[in-house]
């Protein structure tokens, strides 16, 4: 084991109160060298989830519905708890309906939580990662956001995830080689969003995101992954 792998890191996981986000927060905490900041929309949820993960886990309220001040709130979290080395943009909403069924407001709501809030967090935290020379950013995406699959899910959700994929690619060269930014499709996962008939447990869905959040220095950046393998955008 080299010094790099045992260095203490701090990870911020959004939507950590349930589903895949909770499994990612638990999995990162179990790595032993990662202090997790579990972000949830509501402060009470954040406190409950932090208490249930491990000693040293911090819970913070981070509502992503209105992304205008999300960057400022992320900076305030860093000011209070120290530099964030790992960002997992996990929180998302899924509004059902095709492009002819949803309203522009539905698209705006979806873009706010699923795309613009992650953008605000990457902007706020990515600069510090670059300056410190180490960072990992994981954008939890979906096969419904893949052009290679035809963007064929619910319209607002699919469009927001396609934009999240584009953002991943766009940020990679700006952040530089020391900050790995990748998108992960967790697979079809048994959560409130995925439903109980889904293939994967939350822990199985969290596997690729956790792998990307803990990549070694020679790991990939600017890619899209499922089951730890590259998939087409
Ligand atoms: P869940 O619906 O179970 O959980 C979504 C999480 O996002 C919750 O913690 C929720 O918080 C949070 N969230 C939603 N809106 C906001 C907001 N405005 N502010 C802060 N937090 C918010 O979903 P999953 O765990 O299944 O999904 C996690 C990620 O995986 C998402 O990005 C999703 O798109 C992706 N994904 C999931 C798949 C699946 O099959 N489950 C398949 C492909 C991708 P709250 O409890 O307050 O609502």
Short mmCIF file of N, CA and C in Angstrom, two decimals, residues 147-226:
data_model
loop_
_atom_site.label_atom_id
_atom_site.label_comp_id
_atom_site.label_asym_id
_atom_site.label_seq_id
_atom_site.Cartn_x
_atom_site.Cartn_y
_atom_site.Cartn_z
N UNK A 147 -26.79 8.89 -25.41
CA UNK A 147 -27.15 9.01 -26.83
C UNK A 147 -27.07 7.66 -27.50
N UNK A 148 -26.10 6.85 -27.06
CA UNK A 148 -25.92 5.52 -27.67
C UNK A 148 -27.13 4.62 -27.43
N UNK A 149 -27.94 4.95 -26.42
CA UNK A 149 -29.14 4.15 -26.11
C UNK A 149 -30.41 4.85 -26.61
N UNK A 150 -30.23 6.04 -27.21
CA UNK A 150 -31.38 6.73 -27.81
C UNK A 150 -32.11 7.71 -26.92
N UNK A 151 -31.54 8.05 -25.73
CA UNK A 151 -32.20 9.01 -24.80
C UNK A 151 -33.69 8.62 -24.68
N UNK A 152 -33.94 7.37 -24.33
CA UNK A 152 -35.30 6.85 -24.49
C UNK A 152 -36.08 6.64 -23.20
N UNK A 153 -35.70 7.36 -22.13
CA UNK A 153 -36.48 7.28 -20.89
C UNK A 153 -37.43 8.45 -20.78
N UNK A 154 -38.00 8.66 -19.58
CA UNK A 154 -38.82 9.85 -19.35
C UNK A 154 -38.06 11.10 -19.78
N UNK A 155 -38.74 12.00 -20.51
CA UNK A 155 -38.01 13.06 -21.23
C UNK A 155 -37.18 13.97 -20.33
N UNK A 156 -37.81 14.50 -19.28
CA UNK A 156 -37.08 15.48 -18.45
C UNK A 156 -35.86 14.82 -17.81
N UNK A 157 -36.04 13.60 -17.34
CA UNK A 157 -34.96 12.86 -16.67
C UNK A 157 -33.84 12.56 -17.67
N UNK A 158 -34.22 12.03 -18.84
CA UNK A 158 -33.22 11.63 -19.83
C UNK A 158 -32.41 12.83 -20.33
N UNK A 159 -33.12 13.94 -20.58
CA UNK A 159 -32.43 15.14 -21.06
C UNK A 159 -31.46 15.66 -19.98
N UNK A 160 -31.93 15.61 -18.73
CA UNK A 160 -31.06 16.12 -17.64
C UNK A 160 -29.82 15.24 -17.47
N UNK A 161 -29.97 13.93 -17.67
CA UNK A 161 -28.81 13.02 -17.52
C UNK A 161 -27.88 13.12 -18.73
N UNK A 162 -28.45 13.35 -19.92
CA UNK A 162 -27.59 13.55 -21.10
C UNK A 162 -26.74 14.81 -20.89
N UNK A 163 -27.36 15.84 -20.32
CA UNK A 163 -26.61 17.08 -20.04
C UNK A 163 -25.55 16.84 -18.96
N UNK A 164 -25.88 16.00 -17.99
CA UNK A 164 -24.90 15.67 -16.94
C UNK A 164 -23.70 14.93 -17.57
N UNK A 165 -23.99 14.05 -18.51
CA UNK A 165 -22.91 13.36 -19.23
C UNK A 165 -22.04 14.37 -19.98
N UNK A 166 -22.70 15.30 -20.67
CA UNK A 166 -21.96 16.32 -21.43
C UNK A 166 -21.09 17.14 -20.49
N UNK A 167 -21.62 17.43 -19.31
CA UNK A 167 -20.89 18.21 -18.32
C UNK A 167 -19.64 17.47 -17.85
N UNK A 168 -19.78 16.16 -17.70
CA UNK A 168 -18.65 15.32 -17.26
C UNK A 168 -17.50 15.45 -18.26
N UNK A 169 -17.86 15.32 -19.51
CA UNK A 169 -16.85 15.39 -20.58
C UNK A 169 -16.26 16.79 -20.67
N UNK A 170 -17.11 17.79 -20.52
CA UNK A 170 -16.67 19.18 -20.66
C UNK A 170 -15.72 19.59 -19.54
N UNK A 171 -15.96 19.10 -18.31
CA UNK A 171 -15.12 19.50 -17.17
C UNK A 171 -13.78 18.76 -17.14
N UNK A 172 -13.72 17.57 -17.74
CA UNK A 172 -12.51 16.73 -17.56
C UNK A 172 -11.21 17.46 -17.93
N UNK A 173 -11.10 18.06 -19.12
CA UNK A 173 -9.83 18.72 -19.45
C UNK A 173 -9.58 19.98 -18.62
N UNK A 174 -10.64 20.63 -18.17
CA UNK A 174 -10.48 21.86 -17.37
C UNK A 174 -9.93 21.53 -15.99
N UNK A 175 -10.42 20.43 -15.42
CA UNK A 175 -9.99 20.07 -14.07
C UNK A 175 -8.58 19.47 -14.05
N UNK A 176 -8.16 18.90 -15.18
CA UNK A 176 -6.81 18.36 -15.26
C UNK A 176 -6.72 16.92 -14.77
N UNK A 177 -5.57 16.30 -15.00
CA UNK A 177 -5.42 14.86 -14.79
C UNK A 177 -5.51 14.45 -13.33
N UNK A 178 -5.22 15.36 -12.39
CA UNK A 178 -5.21 14.97 -10.97
C UNK A 178 -6.63 14.93 -10.39
N UNK A 179 -7.57 15.52 -11.08
CA UNK A 179 -8.97 15.49 -10.63
C UNK A 179 -9.74 14.62 -11.62
N UNK A 180 -10.10 13.44 -11.17
CA UNK A 180 -10.81 12.51 -12.06
C UNK A 180 -12.31 12.78 -11.97
N UNK A 181 -12.91 13.08 -13.09
CA UNK A 181 -14.37 13.29 -13.13
C UNK A 181 -14.96 12.29 -14.12
N UNK A 182 -15.88 11.47 -13.63
CA UNK A 182 -16.47 10.43 -14.46
C UNK A 182 -17.97 10.32 -14.18
N UNK A 183 -18.69 9.77 -15.15
CA UNK A 183 -20.12 9.50 -14.98
C UNK A 183 -20.30 8.01 -14.76
N UNK A 184 -21.28 7.67 -13.90
CA UNK A 184 -21.56 6.26 -13.62
C UNK A 184 -23.03 5.95 -13.85
N UNK A 185 -23.28 4.89 -14.59
CA UNK A 185 -24.62 4.33 -14.65
C UNK A 185 -24.64 3.20 -13.62
N UNK A 186 -25.45 3.34 -12.55
CA UNK A 186 -25.41 2.31 -11.49
C UNK A 186 -26.12 1.01 -11.87
N UNK A 187 -26.79 0.99 -13.02
CA UNK A 187 -27.63 -0.16 -13.37
C UNK A 187 -29.04 0.07 -12.85
N UNK A 188 -29.89 -0.93 -13.01
CA UNK A 188 -31.27 -0.82 -12.53
C UNK A 188 -31.31 -1.29 -11.08
N UNK A 189 -31.62 -0.38 -10.17
CA UNK A 189 -31.38 -0.61 -8.74
C UNK A 189 -32.68 -0.53 -7.94
N UNK A 190 -32.83 -1.42 -6.95
CA UNK A 190 -34.03 -1.47 -6.11
C UNK A 190 -34.05 -0.32 -5.10
N UNK A 191 -34.62 0.80 -5.53
CA UNK A 191 -34.77 1.99 -4.68
C UNK A 191 -36.15 2.55 -4.94
N UNK A 192 -36.47 3.67 -4.27
CA UNK A 192 -37.77 4.30 -4.53
C UNK A 192 -37.87 4.67 -6.02
N UNK A 193 -36.74 5.11 -6.61
CA UNK A 193 -36.76 5.47 -8.03
C UNK A 193 -36.81 4.24 -8.93
N UNK A 194 -36.01 3.25 -8.62
CA UNK A 194 -35.88 2.08 -9.49
C UNK A 194 -37.00 1.06 -9.32
N UNK A 195 -37.68 1.07 -8.15
CA UNK A 195 -38.75 0.10 -7.89
C UNK A 195 -38.19 -1.23 -7.38
N UNK A 196 -39.09 -2.04 -6.85
CA UNK A 196 -38.65 -3.27 -6.19
C UNK A 196 -38.34 -4.42 -7.14
N UNK A 197 -38.69 -4.27 -8.44
CA UNK A 197 -38.38 -5.34 -9.40
C UNK A 197 -37.01 -5.19 -10.04
N UNK A 198 -36.28 -4.16 -9.65
CA UNK A 198 -34.98 -3.88 -10.29
C UNK A 198 -33.98 -5.01 -10.03
N UNK A 199 -32.94 -5.01 -10.84
CA UNK A 199 -31.96 -6.11 -10.82
C UNK A 199 -31.01 -6.03 -9.64
N UNK A 200 -30.51 -4.83 -9.37
CA UNK A 200 -29.41 -4.69 -8.40
C UNK A 200 -29.91 -4.22 -7.03
N UNK A 201 -29.20 -4.63 -5.99
CA UNK A 201 -29.39 -4.06 -4.66
C UNK A 201 -28.74 -2.67 -4.66
N UNK A 202 -29.08 -1.82 -3.70
CA UNK A 202 -28.40 -0.52 -3.62
C UNK A 202 -26.88 -0.67 -3.50
N UNK A 203 -26.43 -1.69 -2.79
CA UNK A 203 -24.98 -1.89 -2.62
C UNK A 203 -24.35 -2.25 -3.96
N UNK A 204 -25.02 -3.07 -4.77
CA UNK A 204 -24.48 -3.40 -6.10
C UNK A 204 -24.47 -2.15 -6.98
N UNK A 205 -25.53 -1.33 -6.88
CA UNK A 205 -25.58 -0.09 -7.65
C UNK A 205 -24.49 0.89 -7.23
N UNK A 206 -24.08 0.81 -5.97
CA UNK A 206 -23.06 1.73 -5.45
C UNK A 206 -21.65 1.30 -5.83
N UNK A 207 -21.49 0.09 -6.32
CA UNK A 207 -20.13 -0.43 -6.55
C UNK A 207 -19.32 0.42 -7.54
N UNK A 208 -19.89 0.68 -8.72
CA UNK A 208 -19.13 1.47 -9.72
C UNK A 208 -18.88 2.90 -9.24
N UNK A 209 -19.90 3.59 -8.66
CA UNK A 209 -19.61 4.92 -8.13
C UNK A 209 -18.50 4.93 -7.07
N UNK A 210 -18.50 3.94 -6.18
CA UNK A 210 -17.45 3.90 -5.13
C UNK A 210 -16.08 3.66 -5.78
N UNK A 211 -16.06 2.78 -6.76
CA UNK A 211 -14.81 2.50 -7.49
C UNK A 211 -14.28 3.80 -8.13
N UNK A 212 -15.18 4.56 -8.78
CA UNK A 212 -14.76 5.81 -9.43
C UNK A 212 -14.35 6.87 -8.41
N UNK A 213 -14.98 6.84 -7.24
CA UNK A 213 -14.66 7.84 -6.20
C UNK A 213 -13.31 7.57 -5.55
N UNK A 214 -12.78 6.38 -5.76
CA UNK A 214 -11.53 6.00 -5.10
C UNK A 214 -10.47 5.57 -6.12
N UNK A 215 -10.60 6.06 -7.34
CA UNK A 215 -9.66 5.68 -8.41
C UNK A 215 -8.22 5.99 -8.03
N UNK A 216 -7.29 5.16 -8.45
CA UNK A 216 -5.87 5.50 -8.25
C UNK A 216 -5.46 6.64 -9.18
N UNK A 217 -4.26 7.15 -8.96
CA UNK A 217 -3.81 8.32 -9.73
C UNK A 217 -3.73 8.07 -11.23
N UNK A 218 -3.55 6.81 -11.63
CA UNK A 218 -3.49 6.52 -13.07
C UNK A 218 -4.86 6.07 -13.61
N UNK A 219 -5.92 6.34 -12.84
CA UNK A 219 -7.26 5.96 -13.27
C UNK A 219 -7.79 6.87 -14.36
N UNK A 220 -8.90 6.50 -14.95
CA UNK A 220 -9.47 7.27 -16.08
C UNK A 220 -10.17 8.55 -15.63
N UNK A 221 -10.31 9.48 -16.56
CA UNK A 221 -11.14 10.67 -16.31
C UNK A 221 -11.91 10.99 -17.60
N UNK A 222 -13.06 11.62 -17.43
CA UNK A 222 -13.88 11.99 -18.59
C UNK A 222 -14.54 10.80 -19.25
N UNK A 223 -14.89 9.79 -18.47
CA UNK A 223 -15.51 8.59 -19.04
C UNK A 223 -16.89 8.32 -18.47
N UNK A 224 -17.55 7.34 -19.07
CA UNK A 224 -18.90 6.90 -18.65
C UNK A 224 -18.79 5.40 -18.37
N UNK A 225 -19.19 4.97 -17.17
CA UNK A 225 -18.94 3.59 -16.74
C UNK A 225 -20.20 2.93 -16.19
N UNK A 226 -20.29 1.64 -16.43
CA UNK A 226 -21.31 0.80 -15.80
C UNK A 226 -20.63 -0.52 -15.47
#
